[in-house]
Tab-separated table of C-alpha atoms in Angstrom:
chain	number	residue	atom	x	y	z
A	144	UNK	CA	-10.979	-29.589	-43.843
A	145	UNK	CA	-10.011	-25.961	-43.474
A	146	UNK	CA	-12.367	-23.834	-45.798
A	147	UNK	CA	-10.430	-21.929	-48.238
A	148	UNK	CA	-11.895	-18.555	-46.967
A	149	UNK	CA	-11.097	-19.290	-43.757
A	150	UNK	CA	-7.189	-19.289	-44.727
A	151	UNK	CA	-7.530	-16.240	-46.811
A	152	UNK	CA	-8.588	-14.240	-44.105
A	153	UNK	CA	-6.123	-15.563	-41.470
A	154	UNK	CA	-3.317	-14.477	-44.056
A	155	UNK	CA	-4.858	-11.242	-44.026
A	156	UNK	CA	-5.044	-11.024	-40.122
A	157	UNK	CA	-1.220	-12.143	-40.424
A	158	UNK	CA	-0.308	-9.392	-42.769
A	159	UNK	CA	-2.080	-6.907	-41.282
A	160	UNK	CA	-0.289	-7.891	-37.701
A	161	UNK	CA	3.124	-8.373	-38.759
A	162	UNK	CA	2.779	-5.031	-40.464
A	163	UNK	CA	1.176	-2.866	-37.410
A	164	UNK	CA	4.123	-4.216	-35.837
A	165	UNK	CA	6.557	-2.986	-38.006
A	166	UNK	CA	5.382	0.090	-37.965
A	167	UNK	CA	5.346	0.228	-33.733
A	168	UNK	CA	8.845	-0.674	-34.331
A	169	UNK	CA	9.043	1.497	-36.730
A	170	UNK	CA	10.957	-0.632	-39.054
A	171	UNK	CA	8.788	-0.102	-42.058
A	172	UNK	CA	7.730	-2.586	-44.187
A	173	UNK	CA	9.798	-5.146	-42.475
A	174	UNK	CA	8.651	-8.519	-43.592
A	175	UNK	CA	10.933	-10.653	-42.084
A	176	UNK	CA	8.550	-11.696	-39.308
A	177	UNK	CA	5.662	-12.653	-42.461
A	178	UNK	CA	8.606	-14.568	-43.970
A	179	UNK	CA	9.391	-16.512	-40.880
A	180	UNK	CA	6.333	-17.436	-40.161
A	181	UNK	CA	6.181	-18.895	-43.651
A	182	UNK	CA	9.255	-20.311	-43.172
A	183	UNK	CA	8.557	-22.204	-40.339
A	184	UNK	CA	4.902	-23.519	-42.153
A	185	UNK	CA	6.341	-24.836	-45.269
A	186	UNK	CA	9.530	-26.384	-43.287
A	187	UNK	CA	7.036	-28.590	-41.315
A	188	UNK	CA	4.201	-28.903	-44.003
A	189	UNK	CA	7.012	-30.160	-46.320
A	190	UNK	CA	8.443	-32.514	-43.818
A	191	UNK	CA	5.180	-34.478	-43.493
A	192	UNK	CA	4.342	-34.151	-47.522
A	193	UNK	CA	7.314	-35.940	-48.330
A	194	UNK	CA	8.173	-38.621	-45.489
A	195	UNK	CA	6.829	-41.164	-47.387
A	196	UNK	CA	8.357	-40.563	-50.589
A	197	UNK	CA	11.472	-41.258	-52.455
A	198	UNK	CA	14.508	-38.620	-51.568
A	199	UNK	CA	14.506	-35.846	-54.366
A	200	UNK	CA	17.247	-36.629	-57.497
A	201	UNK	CA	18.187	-33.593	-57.553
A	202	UNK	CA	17.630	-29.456	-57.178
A	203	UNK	CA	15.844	-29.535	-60.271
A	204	UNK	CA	13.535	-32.589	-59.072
A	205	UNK	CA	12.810	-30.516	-55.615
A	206	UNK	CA	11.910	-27.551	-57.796
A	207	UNK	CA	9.314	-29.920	-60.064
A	208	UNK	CA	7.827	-30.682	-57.618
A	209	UNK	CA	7.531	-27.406	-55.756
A	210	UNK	CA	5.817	-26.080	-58.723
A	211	UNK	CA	3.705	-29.336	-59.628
A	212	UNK	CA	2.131	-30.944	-56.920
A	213	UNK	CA	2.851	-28.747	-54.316
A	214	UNK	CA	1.827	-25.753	-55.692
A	215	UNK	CA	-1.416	-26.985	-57.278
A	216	UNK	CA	-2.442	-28.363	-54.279
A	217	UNK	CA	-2.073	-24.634	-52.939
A	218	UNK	CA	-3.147	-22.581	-55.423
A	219	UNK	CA	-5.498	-24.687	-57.458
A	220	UNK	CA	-3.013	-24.831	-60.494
A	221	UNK	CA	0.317	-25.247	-61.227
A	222	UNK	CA	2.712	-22.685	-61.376
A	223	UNK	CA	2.690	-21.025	-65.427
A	224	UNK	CA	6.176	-20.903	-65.550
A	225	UNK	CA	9.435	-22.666	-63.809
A	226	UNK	CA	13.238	-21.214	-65.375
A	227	UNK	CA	16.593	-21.648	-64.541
A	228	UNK	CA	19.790	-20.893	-65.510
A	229	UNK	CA	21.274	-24.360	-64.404
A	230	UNK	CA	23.307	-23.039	-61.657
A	231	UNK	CA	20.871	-22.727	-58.924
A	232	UNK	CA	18.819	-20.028	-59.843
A	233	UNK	CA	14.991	-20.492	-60.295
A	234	UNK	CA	12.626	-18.059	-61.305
A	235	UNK	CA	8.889	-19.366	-60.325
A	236	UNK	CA	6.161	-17.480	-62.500
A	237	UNK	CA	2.635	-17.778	-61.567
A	238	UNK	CA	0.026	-15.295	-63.528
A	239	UNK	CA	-2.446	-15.577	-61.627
A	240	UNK	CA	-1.453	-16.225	-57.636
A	241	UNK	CA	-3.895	-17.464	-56.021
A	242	UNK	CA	-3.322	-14.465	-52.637
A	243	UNK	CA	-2.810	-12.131	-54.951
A	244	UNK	CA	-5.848	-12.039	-56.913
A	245	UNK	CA	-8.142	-11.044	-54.237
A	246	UNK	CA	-5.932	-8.464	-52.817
A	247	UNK	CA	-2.932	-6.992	-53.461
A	248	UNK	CA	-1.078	-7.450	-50.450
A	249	UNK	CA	0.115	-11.303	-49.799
A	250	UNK	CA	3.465	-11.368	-50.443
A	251	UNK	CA	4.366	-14.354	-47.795
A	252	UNK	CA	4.008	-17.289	-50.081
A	253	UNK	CA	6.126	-16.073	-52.648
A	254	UNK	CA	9.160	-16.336	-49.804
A	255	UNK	CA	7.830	-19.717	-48.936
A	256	UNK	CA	8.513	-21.552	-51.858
A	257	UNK	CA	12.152	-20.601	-52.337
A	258	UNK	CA	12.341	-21.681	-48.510
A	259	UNK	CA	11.010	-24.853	-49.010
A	260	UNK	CA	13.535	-25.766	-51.335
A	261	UNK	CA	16.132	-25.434	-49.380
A	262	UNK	CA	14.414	-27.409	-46.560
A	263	UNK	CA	14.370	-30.282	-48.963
A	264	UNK	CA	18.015	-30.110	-49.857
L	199	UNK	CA	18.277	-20.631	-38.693
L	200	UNK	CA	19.754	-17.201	-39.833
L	201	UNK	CA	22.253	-18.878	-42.171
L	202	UNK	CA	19.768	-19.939	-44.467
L	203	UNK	CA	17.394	-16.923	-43.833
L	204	UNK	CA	19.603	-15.072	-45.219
L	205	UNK	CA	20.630	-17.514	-48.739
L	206	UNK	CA	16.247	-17.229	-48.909
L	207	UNK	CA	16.414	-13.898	-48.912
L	208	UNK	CA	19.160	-13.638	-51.981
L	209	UNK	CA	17.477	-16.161	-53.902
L	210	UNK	CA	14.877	-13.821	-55.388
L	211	UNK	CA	17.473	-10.584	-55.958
L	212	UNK	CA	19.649	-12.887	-57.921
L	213	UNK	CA	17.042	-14.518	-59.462
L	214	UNK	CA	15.728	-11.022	-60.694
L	215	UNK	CA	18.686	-10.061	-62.756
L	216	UNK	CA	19.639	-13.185	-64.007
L	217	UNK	CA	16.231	-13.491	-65.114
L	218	UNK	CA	16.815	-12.855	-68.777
L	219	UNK	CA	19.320	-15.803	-68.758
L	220	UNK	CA	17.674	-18.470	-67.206
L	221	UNK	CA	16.121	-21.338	-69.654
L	222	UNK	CA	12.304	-22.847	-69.218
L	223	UNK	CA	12.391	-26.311	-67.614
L	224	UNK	CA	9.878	-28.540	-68.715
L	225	UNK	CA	7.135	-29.352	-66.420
L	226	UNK	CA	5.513	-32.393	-67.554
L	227	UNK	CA	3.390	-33.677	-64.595
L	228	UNK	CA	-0.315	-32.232	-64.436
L	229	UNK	CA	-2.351	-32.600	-61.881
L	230	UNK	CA	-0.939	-33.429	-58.063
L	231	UNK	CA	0.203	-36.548	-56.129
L	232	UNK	CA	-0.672	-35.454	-53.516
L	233	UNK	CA	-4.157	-34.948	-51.150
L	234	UNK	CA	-5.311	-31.524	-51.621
L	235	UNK	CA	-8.076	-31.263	-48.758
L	236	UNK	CA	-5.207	-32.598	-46.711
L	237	UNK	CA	-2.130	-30.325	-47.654
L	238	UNK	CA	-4.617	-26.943	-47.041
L	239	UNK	CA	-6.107	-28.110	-43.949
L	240	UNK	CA	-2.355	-28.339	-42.915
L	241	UNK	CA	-1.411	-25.464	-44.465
L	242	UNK	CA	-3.853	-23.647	-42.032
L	243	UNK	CA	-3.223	-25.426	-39.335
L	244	UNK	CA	0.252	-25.319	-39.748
L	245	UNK	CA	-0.007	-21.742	-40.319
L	246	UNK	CA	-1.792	-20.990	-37.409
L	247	UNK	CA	0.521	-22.282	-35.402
L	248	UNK	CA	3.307	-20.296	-36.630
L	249	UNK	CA	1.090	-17.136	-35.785
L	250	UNK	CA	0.455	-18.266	-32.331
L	251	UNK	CA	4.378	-19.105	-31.699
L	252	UNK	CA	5.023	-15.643	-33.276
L	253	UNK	CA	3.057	-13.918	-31.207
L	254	UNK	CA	4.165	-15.857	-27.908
L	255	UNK	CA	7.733	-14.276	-28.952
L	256	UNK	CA	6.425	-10.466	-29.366
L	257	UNK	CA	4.386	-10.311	-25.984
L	258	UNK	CA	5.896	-11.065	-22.729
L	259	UNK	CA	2.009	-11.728	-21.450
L	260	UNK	CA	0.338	-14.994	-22.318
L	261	UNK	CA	-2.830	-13.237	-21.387
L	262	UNK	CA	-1.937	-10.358	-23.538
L	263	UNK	CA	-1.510	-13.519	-26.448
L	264	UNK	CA	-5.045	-14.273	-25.621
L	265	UNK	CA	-6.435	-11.232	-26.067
L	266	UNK	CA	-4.839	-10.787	-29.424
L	267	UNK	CA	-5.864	-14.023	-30.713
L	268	UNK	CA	-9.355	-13.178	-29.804
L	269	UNK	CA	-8.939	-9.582	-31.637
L	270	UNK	CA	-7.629	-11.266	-34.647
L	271	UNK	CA	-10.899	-13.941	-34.288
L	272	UNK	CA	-13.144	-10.565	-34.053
L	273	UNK	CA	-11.830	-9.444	-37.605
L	274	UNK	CA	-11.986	-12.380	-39.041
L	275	UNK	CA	-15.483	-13.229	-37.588
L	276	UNK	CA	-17.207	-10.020	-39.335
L	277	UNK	CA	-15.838	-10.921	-42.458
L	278	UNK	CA	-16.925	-14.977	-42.187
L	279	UNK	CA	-20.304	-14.399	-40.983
L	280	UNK	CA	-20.957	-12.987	-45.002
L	281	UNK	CA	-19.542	-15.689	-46.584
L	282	UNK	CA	-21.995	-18.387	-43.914
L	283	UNK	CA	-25.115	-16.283	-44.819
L	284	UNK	CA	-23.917	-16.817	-48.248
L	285	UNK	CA	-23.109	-20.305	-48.595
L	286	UNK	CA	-26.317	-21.182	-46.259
L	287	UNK	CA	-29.112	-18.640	-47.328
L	288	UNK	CA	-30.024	-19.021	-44.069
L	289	UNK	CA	-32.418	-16.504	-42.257
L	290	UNK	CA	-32.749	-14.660	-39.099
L	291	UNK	CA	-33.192	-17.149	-35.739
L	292	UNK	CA	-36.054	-17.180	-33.917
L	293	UNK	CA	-34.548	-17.923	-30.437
L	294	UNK	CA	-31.128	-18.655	-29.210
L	295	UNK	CA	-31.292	-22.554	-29.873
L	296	UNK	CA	-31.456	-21.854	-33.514
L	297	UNK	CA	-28.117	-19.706	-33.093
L	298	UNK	CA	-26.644	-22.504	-31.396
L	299	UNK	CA	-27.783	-24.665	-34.835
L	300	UNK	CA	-26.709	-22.363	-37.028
L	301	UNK	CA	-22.996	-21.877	-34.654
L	302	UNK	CA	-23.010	-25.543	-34.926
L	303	UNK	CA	-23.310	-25.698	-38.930
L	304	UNK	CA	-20.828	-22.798	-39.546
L	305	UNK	CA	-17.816	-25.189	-37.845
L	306	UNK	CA	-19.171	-28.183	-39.623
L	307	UNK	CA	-18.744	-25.248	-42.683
L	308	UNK	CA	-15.725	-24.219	-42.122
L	309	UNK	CA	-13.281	-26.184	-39.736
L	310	UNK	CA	-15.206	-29.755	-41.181
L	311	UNK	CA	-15.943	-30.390	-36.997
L	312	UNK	CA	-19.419	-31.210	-35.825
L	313	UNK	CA	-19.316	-29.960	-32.008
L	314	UNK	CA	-22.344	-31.146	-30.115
L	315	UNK	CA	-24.344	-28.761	-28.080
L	316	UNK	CA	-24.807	-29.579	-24.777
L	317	UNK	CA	-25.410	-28.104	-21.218
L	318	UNK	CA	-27.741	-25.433	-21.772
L	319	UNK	CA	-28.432	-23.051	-19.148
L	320	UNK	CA	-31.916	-22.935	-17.420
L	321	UNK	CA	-32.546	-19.648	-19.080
L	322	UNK	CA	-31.809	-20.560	-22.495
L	323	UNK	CA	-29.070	-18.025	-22.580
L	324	UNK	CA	-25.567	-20.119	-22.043
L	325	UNK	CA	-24.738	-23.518	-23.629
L	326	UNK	CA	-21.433	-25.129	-24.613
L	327	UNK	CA	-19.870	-26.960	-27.713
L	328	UNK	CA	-18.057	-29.996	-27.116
L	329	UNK	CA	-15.630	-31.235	-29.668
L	330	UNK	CA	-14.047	-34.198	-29.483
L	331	UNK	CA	-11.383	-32.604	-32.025
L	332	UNK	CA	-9.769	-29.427	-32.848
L	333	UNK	CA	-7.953	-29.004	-35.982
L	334	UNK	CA	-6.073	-26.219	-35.003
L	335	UNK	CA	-4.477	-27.859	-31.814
L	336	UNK	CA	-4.160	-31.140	-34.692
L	337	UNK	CA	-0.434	-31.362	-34.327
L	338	UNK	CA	0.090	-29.277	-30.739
L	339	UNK	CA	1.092	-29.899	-27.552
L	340	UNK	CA	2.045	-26.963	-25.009
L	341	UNK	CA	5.001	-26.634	-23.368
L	342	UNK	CA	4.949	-25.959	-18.910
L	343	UNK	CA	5.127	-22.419	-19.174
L	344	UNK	CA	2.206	-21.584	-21.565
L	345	UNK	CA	-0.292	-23.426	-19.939
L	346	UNK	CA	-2.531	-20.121	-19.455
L	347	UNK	CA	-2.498	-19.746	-22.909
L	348	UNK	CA	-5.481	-20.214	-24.293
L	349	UNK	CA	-4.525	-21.655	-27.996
L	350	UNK	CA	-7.623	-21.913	-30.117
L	351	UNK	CA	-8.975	-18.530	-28.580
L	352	UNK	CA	-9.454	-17.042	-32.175
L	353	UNK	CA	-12.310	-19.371	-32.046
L	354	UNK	CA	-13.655	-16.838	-29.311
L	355	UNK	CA	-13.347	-13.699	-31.110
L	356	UNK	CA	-14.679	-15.447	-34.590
L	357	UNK	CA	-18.086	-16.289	-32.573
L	358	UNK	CA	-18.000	-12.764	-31.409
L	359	UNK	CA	-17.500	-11.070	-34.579
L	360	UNK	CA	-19.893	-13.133	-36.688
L	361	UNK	CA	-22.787	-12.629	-34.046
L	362	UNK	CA	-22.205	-9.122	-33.840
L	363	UNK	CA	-22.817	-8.587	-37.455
L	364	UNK	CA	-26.216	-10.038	-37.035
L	365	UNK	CA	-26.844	-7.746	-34.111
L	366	UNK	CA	-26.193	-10.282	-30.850
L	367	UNK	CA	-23.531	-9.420	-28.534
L	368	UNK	CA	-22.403	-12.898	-27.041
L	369	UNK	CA	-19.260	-13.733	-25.295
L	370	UNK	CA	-18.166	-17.048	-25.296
L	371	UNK	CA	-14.680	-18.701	-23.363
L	372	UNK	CA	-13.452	-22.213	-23.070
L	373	UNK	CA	-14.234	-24.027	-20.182
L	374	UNK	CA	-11.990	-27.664	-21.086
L	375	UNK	CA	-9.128	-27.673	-22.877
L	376	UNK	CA	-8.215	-31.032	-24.902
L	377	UNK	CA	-4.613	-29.912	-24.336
L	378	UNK	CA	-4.270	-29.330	-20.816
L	379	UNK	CA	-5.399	-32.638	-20.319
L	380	UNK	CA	-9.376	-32.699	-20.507
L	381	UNK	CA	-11.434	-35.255	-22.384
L	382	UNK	CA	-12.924	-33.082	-24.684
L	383	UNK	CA	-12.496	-28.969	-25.636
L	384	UNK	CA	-15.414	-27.201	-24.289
L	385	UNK	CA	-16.651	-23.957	-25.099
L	386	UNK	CA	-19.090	-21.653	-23.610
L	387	UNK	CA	-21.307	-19.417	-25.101
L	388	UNK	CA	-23.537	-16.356	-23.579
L	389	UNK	CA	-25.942	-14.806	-24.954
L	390	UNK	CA	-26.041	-10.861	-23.653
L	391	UNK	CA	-28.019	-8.818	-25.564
L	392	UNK	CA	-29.531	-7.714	-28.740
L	393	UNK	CA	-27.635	-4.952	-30.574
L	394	UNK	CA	-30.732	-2.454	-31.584
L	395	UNK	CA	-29.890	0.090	-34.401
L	396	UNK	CA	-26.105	-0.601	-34.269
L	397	UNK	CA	-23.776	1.709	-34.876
L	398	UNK	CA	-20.414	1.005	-36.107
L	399	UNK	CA	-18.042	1.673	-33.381
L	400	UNK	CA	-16.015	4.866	-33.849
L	401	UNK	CA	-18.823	6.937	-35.367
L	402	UNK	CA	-20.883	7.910	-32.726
């Protein structure tokens, strides 16, 4: 049991890292380190989530549950809106993200969830 | 990897201007399937460990890893200690053995581990926390040529942090190490000194 404040504030260490980084580099606003790093946490998180369950029917199942169970258990509620134009596009519309609302500067988690799509494909 | 890095990194731009033409799916489940408590505590876990792995990649040094960790720990230490007082009311400590209680409740707090305090120091001024588990090393195991790195050091510079905000300077470091092979993690803590009248650093 991870305290919710304690993840908050490693994100924030995270973000603030990856960015001084970028900026050493001087590649700024580079994020692609922030989006590996969720990358490679919602590849794994989803892989032991969902070994016990029944494969996915299909993209559109995946993406229910992305923005059902997955996300609620995340963010406390389930994502406000889910669209797509049937041919593999998905727009995921949250009002009130849960990273977002304390400051304005978690942008990691939106990547992840389009990532761990594809890891369940 | 980079294959689908880059199909991630479309997804959104597409999704943007098609985003007039896309159709709402209906979402009929509420609630979740799945364990909550459990898929966060992963979550940071998991998360953690991508950080550490990250930052094995940027520095040549594992010592140099260490010492970022810790950093990171510091600044997340002086913004934890608020939310302990909060959550705890508790007040100042009278000696050090209350700190170590206090220590003790913020990991039951926060990390959901009880680590039992053991091996004080004649003086009163050094004990350790033994934990029989970690959950950040939950799902870890290191590889031959890290095993100088110290993994859960953030742990160091949280202690750190959170007593320097209530004017102690104490250094702590871990003397057993679950996953180099030791029965239990261990971790030392010193008690220096009193901070009097504090100044923030950078403003003297």
């Amino acid at each position: 049991m991870a305290d919710e404040v304690l993840f908050e504030f490693l994100h924030s260490e995270l973000v603030s890292y990856v960015l001084t980084n970028s900026e050493k580099d001087k590649t700024h606003g580079d994020l692609s380190t922030l989006e590996y790093i969720g990358f490679s946490t919602g590849y794994r998180i989803i892989e032991r989530l969902t070994k016990e369950w029944p494969r996915f029917k299909d993209e559109l199942d995946t993406m229910k549950f992305i923005c059902t169970d997955f996300w609620s258990s995340i963010n406390k509620k389930q994502i406000d809106n889910l669209r797509t134009n049937h041919q593999g596009v998905y727009v995921l519309q949250d009002n009130a993200f849960r990273f977002l609302t304390r400051l304005s500067a978690g942008r990691q988690y939106l990547e992840m969830a389009p990532k761990v799509v594809i890891d369940n494909c | 990897m980079s294959g689908s890095n880059l199909a991630l990194k479309l997804v959104p731009r597409i999704g943007e201007q098609n985003a007039k033409h896309t159709i709402d799916v209906k979402m009929s489940r509420q609630g979740t399937r799945l364990d909550s408590k459990k898929v966060n505590s992963e979550l940071f876990t998991l998360t953690y460990g991508a950080l550490v792995s990250q930052l094995l990649k940027d520095y040549e040094n594992v010592d140099d890893v260490n010492k970022q960790l810790e950093r990171m720990g510091y600044n997340i230490g002086i913004r934890l200690i608020e939310d302990f007082l909060a959550r705890t009311s508790s007040g100042r400590c009278y000696d050090f053995r209350d700190t170590a209680d206090k220590i003790q409740m913020g990991f039951r707090l926060f990390l959901g581990v009880t680590p039992s305090i053991t091996n004080w120091s004649p003086a009163g001024d050094e004990f350790s926390l033994q934990f029989e588990t970690n959950p950040l090393t939950e799902f870890v195991e290191l590889p031959d040529h890290c095993l100088n790195l110290k993994y859960a050091n953030v742990l160091t510079g949280v202690i750190r942090g959170a007593c320097e905000m209530v004017q102690m300077d104490v250094t702590s470091w871990f003397v057993q190490d679950q996953l180099k092979g030791d029965n239990v993690t261990e971790l030392r803590i010193k008690f220096i000194k009193r901070l009097e009248d504090a100044i923030p650093a950078g403003e003297d």
